[in-house]
Tab-separated table of C-alpha atoms in Angstrom:
chain	number	residue	atom	x	y	z
A	1	MET	CA	0.000	0.000	0.000
A	2	THR	CA	1.473	3.332	-1.061
A	3	SER	CA	1.053	6.459	1.001
A	4	THR	CA	0.998	9.825	-0.704
A	5	LYS	CA	2.119	12.913	1.125
A	6	ARG	CA	-0.443	15.651	0.588
A	7	THR	CA	0.446	19.306	0.868
A	8	VAL	CA	-1.783	22.348	1.099
A	9	SER	CA	-2.387	23.687	-2.409
A	10	PRO	CA	-2.716	27.444	-3.002
A	11	ALA	CA	-6.473	27.009	-3.519
A	12	LEU	CA	-6.878	25.163	-0.212
A	13	GLY	CA	-4.686	27.759	1.472
A	14	ARG	CA	-6.962	30.540	0.258
A	15	VAL	CA	-10.005	28.688	1.621
A	16	LEU	CA	-8.265	28.307	4.976
A	17	ALA	CA	-7.375	31.996	5.059
A	18	THR	CA	-10.926	33.030	4.147
A	19	VAL	CA	-12.750	30.904	6.706
A	20	SER	CA	-10.247	31.989	9.352
A	21	VAL	CA	-11.545	35.559	9.023
A	22	GLY	CA	-14.793	34.529	10.699
A	23	PHE	CA	-12.913	33.044	13.627
A	24	VAL	CA	-10.723	36.134	13.860
A	25	VAL	CA	-13.569	38.637	14.241
A	26	THR	CA	-15.565	36.451	16.640
A	27	GLN	CA	-12.522	36.036	18.905
A	28	LEU	CA	-11.298	39.600	18.543
A	29	ASP	CA	-14.480	40.889	20.147
A	30	VAL	CA	-13.946	38.747	23.236
A	31	THR	CA	-10.640	40.245	24.371
A	32	ILE	CA	-11.232	43.745	23.023
A	33	VAL	CA	-14.593	44.053	24.788
A	34	ASN	CA	-13.197	42.813	28.100
A	35	ILE	CA	-10.442	45.420	27.991
A	36	ALA	CA	-13.052	48.121	27.321
A	37	LEU	CA	-15.486	47.149	30.089
A	38	PRO	CA	-14.440	49.791	32.647
A	39	GLU	CA	-14.578	52.513	29.960
A	40	ILE	CA	-18.000	51.321	28.790
A	41	GLY	CA	-19.266	51.163	32.366
A	42	ALA	CA	-18.125	54.701	33.116
A	43	ASN	CA	-19.452	56.145	29.856
A	44	LEU	CA	-22.807	54.354	29.824
A	45	HIS	CA	-23.254	54.221	33.625
A	46	ALA	CA	-23.386	50.404	33.746
A	47	ASN	CA	-22.665	48.368	36.897
A	48	VAL	CA	-20.975	44.944	36.956
A	49	ALA	CA	-24.247	43.168	36.133
A	50	GLY	CA	-24.728	45.498	33.167
A	51	LEU	CA	-21.201	44.772	31.967
A	52	GLN	CA	-21.884	41.054	32.279
A	53	TRP	CA	-24.826	41.546	29.910
A	54	VAL	CA	-22.602	43.401	27.436
A	55	VAL	CA	-20.448	40.260	27.280
A	56	ASP	CA	-23.190	37.645	27.606
A	57	ALA	CA	-25.696	39.163	25.158
A	58	TYR	CA	-23.143	38.312	22.468
A	59	THR	CA	-22.250	34.920	23.905
A	60	LEU	CA	-25.845	33.843	24.494
A	61	ALA	CA	-27.032	34.711	20.988
A	62	PHE	CA	-23.927	33.028	19.647
A	63	ALA	CA	-24.622	29.869	21.643
A	64	VAL	CA	-28.359	29.384	21.246
A	65	LEU	CA	-28.492	30.091	17.505
A	66	MET	CA	-25.420	28.190	16.382
A	67	LEU	CA	-27.232	24.854	16.086
A	68	SER	CA	-29.857	26.324	13.805
A	69	ALA	CA	-27.131	28.093	11.822
A	70	GLY	CA	-25.333	24.783	11.362
A	71	ALA	CA	-28.549	23.123	10.203
A	72	LEU	CA	-29.216	25.980	7.790
A	73	GLY	CA	-25.684	25.598	6.490
A	74	ASP	CA	-26.290	21.889	5.904
A	75	ARG	CA	-29.507	22.703	4.068
A	76	PHE	CA	-28.722	25.866	2.073
A	77	GLY	CA	-24.947	25.745	1.896
A	78	ALA	CA	-22.219	26.615	4.390
A	79	ARG	CA	-20.734	29.149	1.962
A	80	ARG	CA	-23.975	31.130	1.751
A	81	LEU	CA	-24.550	31.163	5.526
A	82	TYR	CA	-20.944	32.091	6.216
A	83	ALA	CA	-21.130	35.102	3.884
A	84	ALA	CA	-24.453	36.220	5.403
A	85	GLY	CA	-22.961	35.978	8.896
A	86	ILE	CA	-20.062	38.251	7.939
A	87	VAL	CA	-22.472	40.903	6.615
A	88	LEU	CA	-24.667	40.794	9.730
A	89	PHE	CA	-21.646	40.918	12.036
A	90	ALA	CA	-20.405	44.051	10.258
A	91	LEU	CA	-23.778	45.805	10.541
A	92	ALA	CA	-24.097	44.861	14.220
A	93	SER	CA	-20.562	46.118	14.906
A	94	LEU	CA	-21.542	49.460	13.397
A	95	ALA	CA	-24.592	49.559	15.706
A	96	CYS	CA	-22.347	48.821	18.708
A	97	GLY	CA	-20.043	51.645	17.696
A	98	VAL	CA	-22.844	54.225	17.654
A	99	ALA	CA	-24.801	52.902	20.675
A	100	SER	CA	-26.209	55.745	22.775
A	101	GLY	CA	-26.895	53.710	25.905
A	102	ALA	CA	-26.358	50.356	27.585
A	103	PRO	CA	-29.655	48.782	26.337
A	104	MET	CA	-28.794	49.652	22.726
A	105	LEU	CA	-25.288	48.278	23.147
A	106	VAL	CA	-26.594	45.032	24.634
A	107	ALA	CA	-29.090	44.638	21.759
A	108	ALA	CA	-26.388	45.318	19.157
A	109	ARG	CA	-24.109	42.800	20.877
A	110	ALA	CA	-26.877	40.220	20.556
A	111	LEU	CA	-27.013	40.932	16.804
A	112	GLN	CA	-23.255	40.427	16.676
A	113	GLY	CA	-23.817	37.052	18.304
A	114	ILE	CA	-26.323	36.084	15.610
A	115	GLY	CA	-23.774	36.928	12.925
A	116	ALA	CA	-21.071	34.979	14.771
A	117	ALA	CA	-23.425	31.993	15.064
A	118	ALA	CA	-23.819	31.952	11.290
A	119	MET	CA	-20.079	32.261	10.694
A	120	LEU	CA	-18.372	29.874	13.076
A	121	PRO	CA	-19.984	26.455	12.447
A	122	ASN	CA	-20.118	27.061	8.725
A	123	SER	CA	-16.459	28.117	8.597
A	124	LEU	CA	-15.576	24.726	10.075
A	125	ALA	CA	-17.964	23.022	7.643
A	126	LEU	CA	-16.203	24.723	4.723
A	127	LEU	CA	-12.875	23.636	6.181
A	128	ASN	CA	-14.089	20.053	6.462
A	129	GLN	CA	-15.446	20.078	2.894
A	130	SER	CA	-12.023	21.097	1.590
A	131	TYR	CA	-9.777	19.006	3.867
A	132	GLY	CA	-12.008	16.119	5.002
A	133	HIS	CA	-10.435	13.650	2.530
A	134	ASP	CA	-7.149	13.671	4.486
A	135	PRO	CA	-7.367	13.465	8.315
A	136	LYS	CA	-3.762	14.574	8.927
A	137	LEU	CA	-4.092	17.500	6.563
A	138	ARG	CA	-7.370	18.401	8.249
A	139	ALA	CA	-5.670	18.330	11.674
A	140	ARG	CA	-3.050	20.767	10.376
A	141	ALA	CA	-5.728	23.001	8.868
A	142	VAL	CA	-7.730	23.041	12.109
A	143	GLY	CA	-4.560	23.947	14.000
A	144	LEU	CA	-3.870	26.847	11.648
A	145	TRP	CA	-7.532	27.939	11.741
A	146	THR	CA	-7.400	27.956	15.527
A	147	ALA	CA	-4.083	29.793	15.431
A	148	ALA	CA	-5.733	32.565	13.402
A	149	GLY	CA	-8.230	33.001	16.217
A	150	ALA	CA	-5.384	32.893	18.717
A	151	ILE	CA	-3.606	35.690	16.887
A	152	SER	CA	-6.713	37.852	17.170
A	153	ILE	CA	-7.036	36.959	20.855
A	154	ALA	CA	-3.414	37.903	21.398
A	155	ALA	CA	-3.713	41.132	19.421
A	156	GLY	CA	-7.064	42.064	20.978
A	157	PRO	CA	-5.930	43.450	24.354
A	158	VAL	CA	-3.088	45.548	22.958
A	159	ALA	CA	-5.058	46.696	19.914
A	160	GLY	CA	-8.014	47.462	22.154
A	161	GLY	CA	-5.878	49.451	24.560
A	162	LEU	CA	-4.363	51.457	21.717
A	163	LEU	CA	-7.742	52.099	20.070
A	164	ILE	CA	-9.367	53.128	23.345
A	165	ALA	CA	-6.485	55.466	24.192
A	166	ALA	CA	-6.580	57.081	20.746
A	167	PHE	CA	-10.252	57.034	19.738
A	168	GLY	CA	-12.363	55.806	22.679
A	169	TRP	CA	-14.162	52.542	23.342
A	170	ARG	CA	-16.464	52.791	20.300
A	171	SER	CA	-13.522	52.222	17.966
A	172	ILE	CA	-13.115	48.630	19.198
A	173	PHE	CA	-16.322	47.732	17.363
A	174	LEU	CA	-15.764	49.856	14.276
A	175	VAL	CA	-12.449	48.097	13.617
A	176	ASN	CA	-14.463	45.020	12.603
A	177	LEU	CA	-15.836	46.733	9.503
A	178	PRO	CA	-12.764	46.506	7.219
A	179	ILE	CA	-12.028	42.951	8.421
A	180	CYS	CA	-15.554	41.824	7.578
A	181	ALA	CA	-15.432	43.557	4.195
A	182	ALA	CA	-12.244	41.696	3.294
A	183	GLY	CA	-13.707	38.390	4.496
A	184	PHE	CA	-16.904	38.812	2.487
A	185	LEU	CA	-15.017	39.594	-0.713
A	186	ALA	CA	-12.656	36.653	-0.202
A	187	THR	CA	-15.625	34.319	0.339
A	188	LEU	CA	-17.117	35.304	-3.008
A	189	LEU	CA	-13.798	34.952	-4.830
A	190	TRP	CA	-11.980	32.079	-3.148
A	191	VAL	CA	-14.415	29.686	-1.481
A	192	PRO	CA	-15.649	27.123	-4.027
A	193	ARG	CA	-19.148	25.735	-4.328
A	194	PRO	CA	-19.696	22.551	-2.247
A	195	GLU	CA	-19.369	20.188	-5.219
A	196	ALA	CA	-15.940	21.650	-6.003
A	197	ALA	CA	-14.611	21.766	-2.445
A	198	VAL	CA	-13.333	18.173	-2.220
A	199	PRO	CA	-10.869	16.782	-4.786
A	200	ALA	CA	-12.514	14.518	-7.342
A	201	THR	CA	-10.356	11.542	-6.348
A	202	ALA	CA	-11.444	11.887	-2.745
A	203	ARG	CA	-15.101	12.095	-3.782
A	204	ALA	CA	-14.719	8.957	-5.858
A	205	GLU	CA	-13.122	7.092	-2.943
A	206	THR	CA	-15.983	7.887	-0.579
A	207	ALA	CA	-18.908	7.903	-3.014
A	208	GLY	CA	-21.471	5.146	-3.026
A	209	PRO	CA	-25.059	4.405	-2.081
A	210	GLU	CA	-24.033	3.386	1.428
A	211	THR	CA	-22.559	6.855	2.067
A	212	ALA	CA	-25.343	8.967	0.581
A	213	PRO	CA	-25.804	12.082	2.680
A	214	PRO	CA	-28.980	12.426	4.706
A	215	THR	CA	-31.654	14.865	3.730
A	216	PRO	CA	-30.727	18.294	5.122
A	217	ARG	CA	-32.780	19.367	8.110
A	218	GLY	CA	-34.932	22.419	8.467
A	219	ILE	CA	-35.324	24.728	11.454
A	220	ASP	CA	-36.693	23.187	14.640
A	221	LEU	CA	-38.660	26.186	15.921
A	222	SER	CA	-39.883	24.497	19.106
A	223	GLY	CA	-36.425	23.315	20.058
A	224	GLN	CA	-34.852	26.653	19.151
A	225	THR	CA	-37.344	28.606	21.264
A	226	LEU	CA	-36.916	26.327	24.271
A	227	ALA	CA	-33.120	26.534	23.995
A	228	ILE	CA	-33.245	30.340	23.988
A	229	VAL	CA	-35.553	30.414	27.015
A	230	ALA	CA	-33.591	27.821	29.004
A	231	LEU	CA	-30.125	29.284	28.535
A	232	THR	CA	-31.169	32.944	28.808
A	233	ALA	CA	-33.181	32.326	31.976
A	234	PHE	CA	-30.343	30.405	33.571
A	235	VAL	CA	-27.675	32.991	32.756
A	236	ALA	CA	-29.950	35.864	33.838
A	237	ALA	CA	-30.601	34.141	37.168
A	238	VAL	CA	-26.878	33.601	37.745
A	239	ILE	CA	-26.031	37.234	36.881
A	240	GLU	CA	-28.743	38.656	39.173
A	241	TRP	CA	-28.256	36.100	41.962
A	242	ARG	CA	-25.551	38.105	43.776
A	243	PRO	CA	-27.167	41.587	43.717
A	244	LEU	CA	-30.755	40.382	44.292
A	245	GLY	CA	-30.253	37.248	46.386
A	246	LEU	CA	-31.213	33.648	45.711
A	247	SER	CA	-34.649	34.035	47.295
A	248	HIS	CA	-35.666	36.915	45.026
A	249	PRO	CA	-38.628	35.905	42.803
A	250	LEU	CA	-36.794	36.872	39.606
A	251	VAL	CA	-33.750	34.787	40.511
A	252	ALA	CA	-35.603	31.753	41.852
A	253	GLY	CA	-38.107	31.981	38.999
A	254	GLY	CA	-35.270	32.181	36.486
A	255	PHE	CA	-33.730	28.955	37.733
A	256	VAL	CA	-37.118	27.198	37.743
A	257	LEU	CA	-37.914	28.435	34.227
A	258	ALA	CA	-34.489	27.313	33.005
A	259	ALA	CA	-35.008	23.831	34.460
A	260	LEU	CA	-38.494	23.485	32.958
A	261	ALA	CA	-37.470	24.794	29.540
A	262	GLY	CA	-34.328	22.631	29.529
A	263	SER	CA	-36.322	19.493	30.345
A	264	ALA	CA	-38.878	20.342	27.682
A	265	PHE	CA	-36.075	20.931	25.169
A	266	VAL	CA	-34.642	17.441	25.699
A	267	ALA	CA	-38.127	15.891	25.431
A	268	VAL	CA	-38.931	17.794	22.227
A	269	GLU	CA	-35.594	16.950	20.619
A	270	ALA	CA	-35.986	13.258	21.454
A	271	ARG	CA	-39.330	13.118	19.624
A	272	ALA	CA	-38.718	15.548	16.743
A	273	SER	CA	-38.341	14.109	13.248
A	274	ALA	CA	-35.795	16.834	12.381
A	275	PRO	CA	-34.349	17.942	15.733
A	276	MET	CA	-32.207	21.016	16.139
A	277	LEU	CA	-29.913	18.927	18.351
A	278	PRO	CA	-29.679	15.367	16.954
A	279	LEU	CA	-29.272	13.337	20.123
A	280	SER	CA	-27.839	10.478	18.063
A	281	LEU	CA	-24.618	12.490	17.766
A	282	PHE	CA	-24.006	11.793	21.445
A	283	ALA	CA	-24.050	8.028	20.877
A	284	GLY	CA	-20.340	8.251	20.166
A	285	ARG	CA	-18.140	8.374	23.260
A	286	SER	CA	-15.515	10.590	21.627
A	287	PHE	CA	-18.040	13.191	20.507
A	288	SER	CA	-19.734	13.442	23.908
A	289	ALA	CA	-16.463	13.653	25.822
A	290	ALA	CA	-15.025	16.303	23.471
A	291	VAL	CA	-18.132	18.481	23.802
A	292	LEU	CA	-18.069	18.242	27.595
A	293	PHE	CA	-14.354	19.097	27.505
A	294	GLY	CA	-15.174	22.225	25.486
A	295	ILE	CA	-17.741	23.366	28.056
A	296	CYS	CA	-15.198	23.154	30.865
A	297	VAL	CA	-12.506	24.990	28.890
A	298	ASN	CA	-14.706	27.901	27.863
A	299	MET	CA	-16.379	28.241	31.253
A	300	THR	CA	-13.021	28.721	32.927
A	301	TYR	CA	-11.390	30.958	30.315
A	302	TYR	CA	-14.265	33.311	29.468
A	303	GLY	CA	-15.156	33.714	33.122
A	304	MET	CA	-11.559	34.358	34.189
A	305	VAL	CA	-10.881	36.901	31.430
A	306	PHE	CA	-13.912	38.890	32.603
A	307	VAL	CA	-12.746	38.820	36.235
A	308	LEU	CA	-9.129	39.587	35.330
A	309	SER	CA	-10.181	42.682	33.382
A	310	LEU	CA	-11.822	43.982	36.578
A	311	TYR	CA	-8.812	42.971	38.670
A	312	LEU	CA	-6.238	44.670	36.457
A	313	GLN	CA	-8.124	47.932	36.034
A	314	ARG	CA	-10.104	48.302	39.269
A	315	VAL	CA	-7.763	46.638	41.768
A	316	ARG	CA	-4.360	47.430	40.261
A	317	GLY	CA	-5.501	50.729	38.714
A	318	TYR	CA	-4.182	50.040	35.218
A	319	THR	CA	-5.321	51.983	32.171
A	320	ALA	CA	-6.864	50.099	29.255
A	321	LEU	CA	-3.537	50.071	27.421
A	322	GLN	CA	-1.603	48.906	30.485
A	323	ALA	CA	-4.157	46.151	31.082
A	324	GLY	CA	-3.916	45.138	27.426
A	325	LEU	CA	-0.140	44.807	27.708
A	326	ALA	CA	-0.506	42.821	30.944
A	327	PHE	CA	-2.907	40.465	29.161
A	328	LEU	CA	-0.426	39.836	26.335
A	329	PRO	CA	1.205	36.706	27.846
A	330	LEU	CA	-2.236	35.259	28.616
A	331	THR	CA	-3.418	35.685	25.045
A	332	GLY	CA	-0.117	35.432	23.183
A	333	GLY	CA	0.615	32.003	24.632
A	334	PHE	CA	-2.011	30.564	22.320
A	335	LEU	CA	0.065	31.214	19.210
A	336	ILE	CA	2.787	28.612	19.583
A	337	SER	CA	0.635	25.974	21.265
A	338	ASN	CA	-2.136	26.217	18.628
A	339	VAL	CA	0.325	25.620	15.795
A	340	ALA	CA	2.102	22.864	17.739
A	341	SER	CA	-1.217	21.138	18.407
A	342	GLY	CA	-1.692	20.244	14.741
A	343	TRP	CA	1.675	18.462	14.715
A	344	VAL	CA	0.995	16.726	18.045
A	345	VAL	CA	-2.417	15.518	16.874
A	346	GLY	CA	-0.928	14.176	13.641
A	347	ARG	CA	1.737	12.281	15.579
A	348	PHE	CA	-0.008	11.184	18.783
A	349	GLY	CA	-3.738	11.555	18.114
A	350	VAL	CA	-6.195	13.794	19.914
A	351	ARG	CA	-6.190	12.267	23.391
A	352	VAL	CA	-2.620	13.142	24.408
A	353	PRO	CA	-2.825	16.901	23.696
A	354	MET	CA	-6.235	17.127	25.371
A	355	ILE	CA	-5.004	15.528	28.586
A	356	ALA	CA	-1.696	17.410	28.592
A	357	GLY	CA	-3.470	20.689	27.801
A	358	ALA	CA	-5.969	20.287	30.638
A	359	ILE	CA	-3.172	19.561	33.134
A	360	THR	CA	-1.070	22.515	31.976
A	361	ALA	CA	-3.943	25.015	32.033
A	362	GLY	CA	-5.137	23.672	35.404
A	363	LEU	CA	-1.678	24.264	36.854
A	364	GLY	CA	-1.820	27.848	35.563
A	365	TYR	CA	-5.156	28.468	37.284
A	366	GLY	CA	-3.739	26.938	40.458
A	367	LEU	CA	-0.873	29.452	40.464
A	368	LEU	CA	-3.297	32.279	39.692
A	369	HIS	CA	-5.224	31.296	42.838
A	370	LEU	CA	-2.277	32.593	44.888
A	371	VAL	CA	-2.505	36.111	43.419
A	372	ASP	CA	-3.859	38.976	45.530
A	373	ALA	CA	-3.899	42.771	45.377
A	374	SER	CA	-0.237	43.079	46.404
A	375	THR	CA	1.186	40.450	44.050
A	376	PRO	CA	3.830	41.989	41.759
A	377	LEU	CA	3.101	41.900	38.056
A	378	ILE	CA	5.857	39.343	37.468
A	379	GLY	CA	3.842	36.946	39.647
A	380	LEU	CA	1.175	36.821	36.941
A	381	LEU	CA	3.603	35.852	34.181
A	382	LEU	CA	3.864	32.088	34.719
A	383	PRO	CA	0.124	31.433	35.119
A	384	PHE	CA	-0.559	33.766	32.190
A	385	LEU	CA	1.720	31.575	30.064
A	386	LEU	CA	0.588	28.161	31.323
A	387	ILE	CA	-3.147	28.762	30.833
A	388	PRO	CA	-3.060	29.575	27.098
A	389	SER	CA	-0.305	27.032	26.433
A	390	GLY	CA	-2.485	24.248	27.797
A	391	MET	CA	-5.672	25.444	26.154
A	392	GLY	CA	-3.961	26.129	22.837
A	393	LEU	CA	-2.658	22.560	22.808
A	394	ALA	CA	-6.011	21.017	23.719
A	395	VAL	CA	-8.625	23.008	21.756
A	396	PRO	CA	-7.524	22.118	18.181
A	397	ALA	CA	-7.318	18.461	19.243
A	398	MET	CA	-10.820	18.672	20.708
A	399	THR	CA	-12.149	20.263	17.508
A	400	THR	CA	-10.468	17.623	15.368
A	401	ALA	CA	-12.024	14.861	17.490
A	402	VAL	CA	-15.499	16.291	16.895
A	403	LEU	CA	-15.042	16.716	13.135
A	404	ALA	CA	-13.574	13.234	12.798
A	405	SER	CA	-16.593	11.685	14.535
A	406	ALA	CA	-19.231	13.226	12.238
A	407	GLN	CA	-20.379	12.656	8.677
A	408	ALA	CA	-19.048	15.199	6.206
A	409	SER	CA	-22.614	16.279	5.367
A	410	ARG	CA	-23.277	16.924	9.069
A	411	ALA	CA	-20.036	18.773	9.740
A	412	GLY	CA	-21.911	22.059	10.168
A	413	THR	CA	-24.260	20.524	12.725
A	414	ALA	CA	-21.476	18.716	14.605
A	415	SER	CA	-19.278	21.784	14.850
A	416	ALA	CA	-22.329	23.834	15.830
A	417	VAL	CA	-23.042	21.440	18.713
A	418	LEU	CA	-19.463	21.768	19.929
A	419	ASN	CA	-19.334	25.531	19.651
A	420	THR	CA	-22.837	25.958	21.077
A	421	ALA	CA	-21.736	24.002	24.125
A	422	ARG	CA	-18.524	26.025	24.371
A	423	GLN	CA	-20.259	29.390	24.050
A	424	ALA	CA	-22.926	28.334	26.546
A	425	GLY	CA	-20.153	27.358	28.938
A	426	GLY	CA	-18.506	30.731	28.354
A	427	ALA	CA	-21.752	32.592	29.064
A	428	VAL	CA	-22.258	30.677	32.300
A	429	GLY	CA	-18.621	31.286	33.245
A	430	VAL	CA	-18.952	35.060	32.800
A	431	ALA	CA	-22.219	35.055	34.745
A	432	ALA	CA	-20.947	32.882	37.607
A	433	PHE	CA	-17.417	34.249	37.958
A	434	GLY	CA	-18.661	37.806	37.464
A	435	ALA	CA	-21.191	37.276	40.256
A	436	LEU	CA	-18.407	36.048	42.549
A	437	ALA	CA	-16.349	39.182	41.825
A	438	SER	CA	-19.205	41.691	41.841
A	439	GLY	CA	-18.866	44.793	43.974
A	440	SER	CA	-16.700	47.875	43.830
A	441	ALA	CA	-14.311	46.969	46.660
A	442	ALA	CA	-10.911	45.560	45.698
A	443	THR	CA	-11.232	42.842	48.347
A	444	GLN	CA	-14.477	41.589	46.745
A	445	ILE	CA	-12.881	41.356	43.309
A	446	VAL	CA	-9.785	39.568	44.653
A	447	SER	CA	-11.780	37.066	46.719
A	448	GLY	CA	-14.062	36.429	43.755
A	449	MET	CA	-11.053	35.854	41.504
A	450	GLN	CA	-9.563	33.381	43.955
A	451	ALA	CA	-12.848	31.480	44.190
A	452	ALA	CA	-13.095	31.436	40.384
A	453	THR	CA	-9.572	30.030	40.011
A	454	ALA	CA	-10.332	27.242	42.481
A	455	ILE	CA	-13.427	26.312	40.485
A	456	SER	CA	-11.385	26.430	37.287
A	457	VAL	CA	-8.827	23.959	38.639
A	458	GLY	CA	-11.614	21.528	39.481
A	459	LEU	CA	-13.268	21.876	36.081
A	460	LEU	CA	-10.013	21.264	34.198
A	461	ALA	CA	-9.183	18.262	36.368
A	462	PHE	CA	-12.551	16.842	35.362
A	463	ALA	CA	-11.844	17.732	31.709
A	464	GLY	CA	-8.545	15.844	31.856
A	465	VAL	CA	-10.286	12.740	33.164
A	466	ILE	CA	-12.998	12.697	30.497
A	467	SER	CA	-10.342	13.178	27.802
A	468	CYS	CA	-9.449	9.528	28.370
A	469	LEU	CA	-12.782	8.627	26.749
A	470	VAL	CA	-11.887	10.284	23.436
A	471	HIS	CA	-10.814	8.064	20.549
A	472	PRO	CA	-7.024	8.559	20.429
A	473	GLN	CA	-6.612	8.813	16.651
A	474	PRO	CA	-8.505	11.208	14.361
A	475	HIS	CA	-9.873	9.457	11.338
A	476	SER	CA	-11.415	10.338	8.007
A	477	SER	CA	-15.007	11.421	7.504
A	478	SER	CA	-15.772	8.256	5.572
A	479	GLN	CA	-14.471	6.072	8.405
A	480	ALA	CA	-16.377	8.091	10.975
A	481	ARG	CA	-19.504	7.698	8.851
A	482	ARG	CA	-19.111	3.916	8.639
A	483	GLU	CA	-18.636	3.721	12.407
A	484	ALA	CA	-21.644	5.940	13.082
A	485	ASP	CA	-23.827	3.978	10.694
A	486	SER	CA	-22.858	0.613	12.229
A	487	ALA	CA	-23.054	1.684	15.866
A	488	PRO	CA	-26.391	1.239	17.655
A	489	VAL	CA	-27.831	4.114	19.614
A	490	GLY	CA	-26.315	4.151	23.063
A	491	ASN	CA	-23.038	2.564	21.973
A	492	SER	CA	-20.295	4.058	24.103
A	493	ARG	CA	-17.605	3.788	21.455
């Protein structure tokens, strides 16, 4: 049997560059917005709970609509949905930049989340359509795609600090406009139609009646509505729990509504002929474990970035630019580890980098637990390097595990499930960790940060354990399809 070494052609490279734009703008808004929170709060008279909504309005819309966006991509074409998401994200960014008050900003952030929901799962679907014929090449592409997001994360704090210092906080949203314009044009010019995305030889190898793609699904309105209600009610209750108290009717009612809507969502999805969340995807052990891993990772990171932005600017008294520079090791550490992850996955499979990444990031959070108001800046350096190094190693491997476990025609749905779970985890992390650190006193922020780091260590320890359930080697879409088709529902493989 002869093995052929495949390299990335210029055409495939252009596709990778184009779909990476969507990841860049969705990630850029995470770190830039966190740096700007104190400025936004002072200008729009928003308290900590209001600032949590500025972050979570985006994350919630992103999370609850991503499954439907993935299904729409499967039905109408990932290329079309990806381009539409870029346009909507640009328009919403413009609305954020001209917002006259906190309610308008929160609403515009929700629109940004809708655009991001259309972009992210369909960017991965386009990546899988182009690279799915070669699992090692796909692992490299996913690593580079993730690295593009890491670059934007790394650049976000410094760029945000510079923009805020020069032009004010509104400029952090307006900077998205030229990026989105370039991404939209590149999509029209460089991303091929679905039938042209996979090389003809690869299509011939995997074609056949036994691998015919399923009929694309429509929108599950009942499931979508229940998902919005459940997640929004839960996050709202967590955000308002600290200022209002657990016994307050709005808080207690929010938790009850979230539980009822969540239970109804599972029941509806189990009976629906075309569910928004195909529960059969969770029959595979690797898929389920990778999704749960993603929840833990995003809950810790999104929540900690929110708390650290308060710590650096309200406890240590840094300006936005100084805070952005302090964040640089935390965000810049993703660059090397993201690129290295593709090589590690190709050599050792997905399990090793996931376990090693969880341990490394958990150690970083453990060291961060020792930080207080008097800790010198140098004391933040090691944890700020360990956290992104571990996560940057693990996240591309996790993404590869999910893509390798799904049919090529369901890549949009599978990646949407993963990223929905991750964004939902991030929203809960911001709500929960922000509630722990709420208050204007430095001691409240520090104690909340220390509690959040302790929780983060526990979550990543759990993530490392469940990584052992992931299939160690990524495999091709056709192999994943054969395994999925032959496995009965409930099989733990």
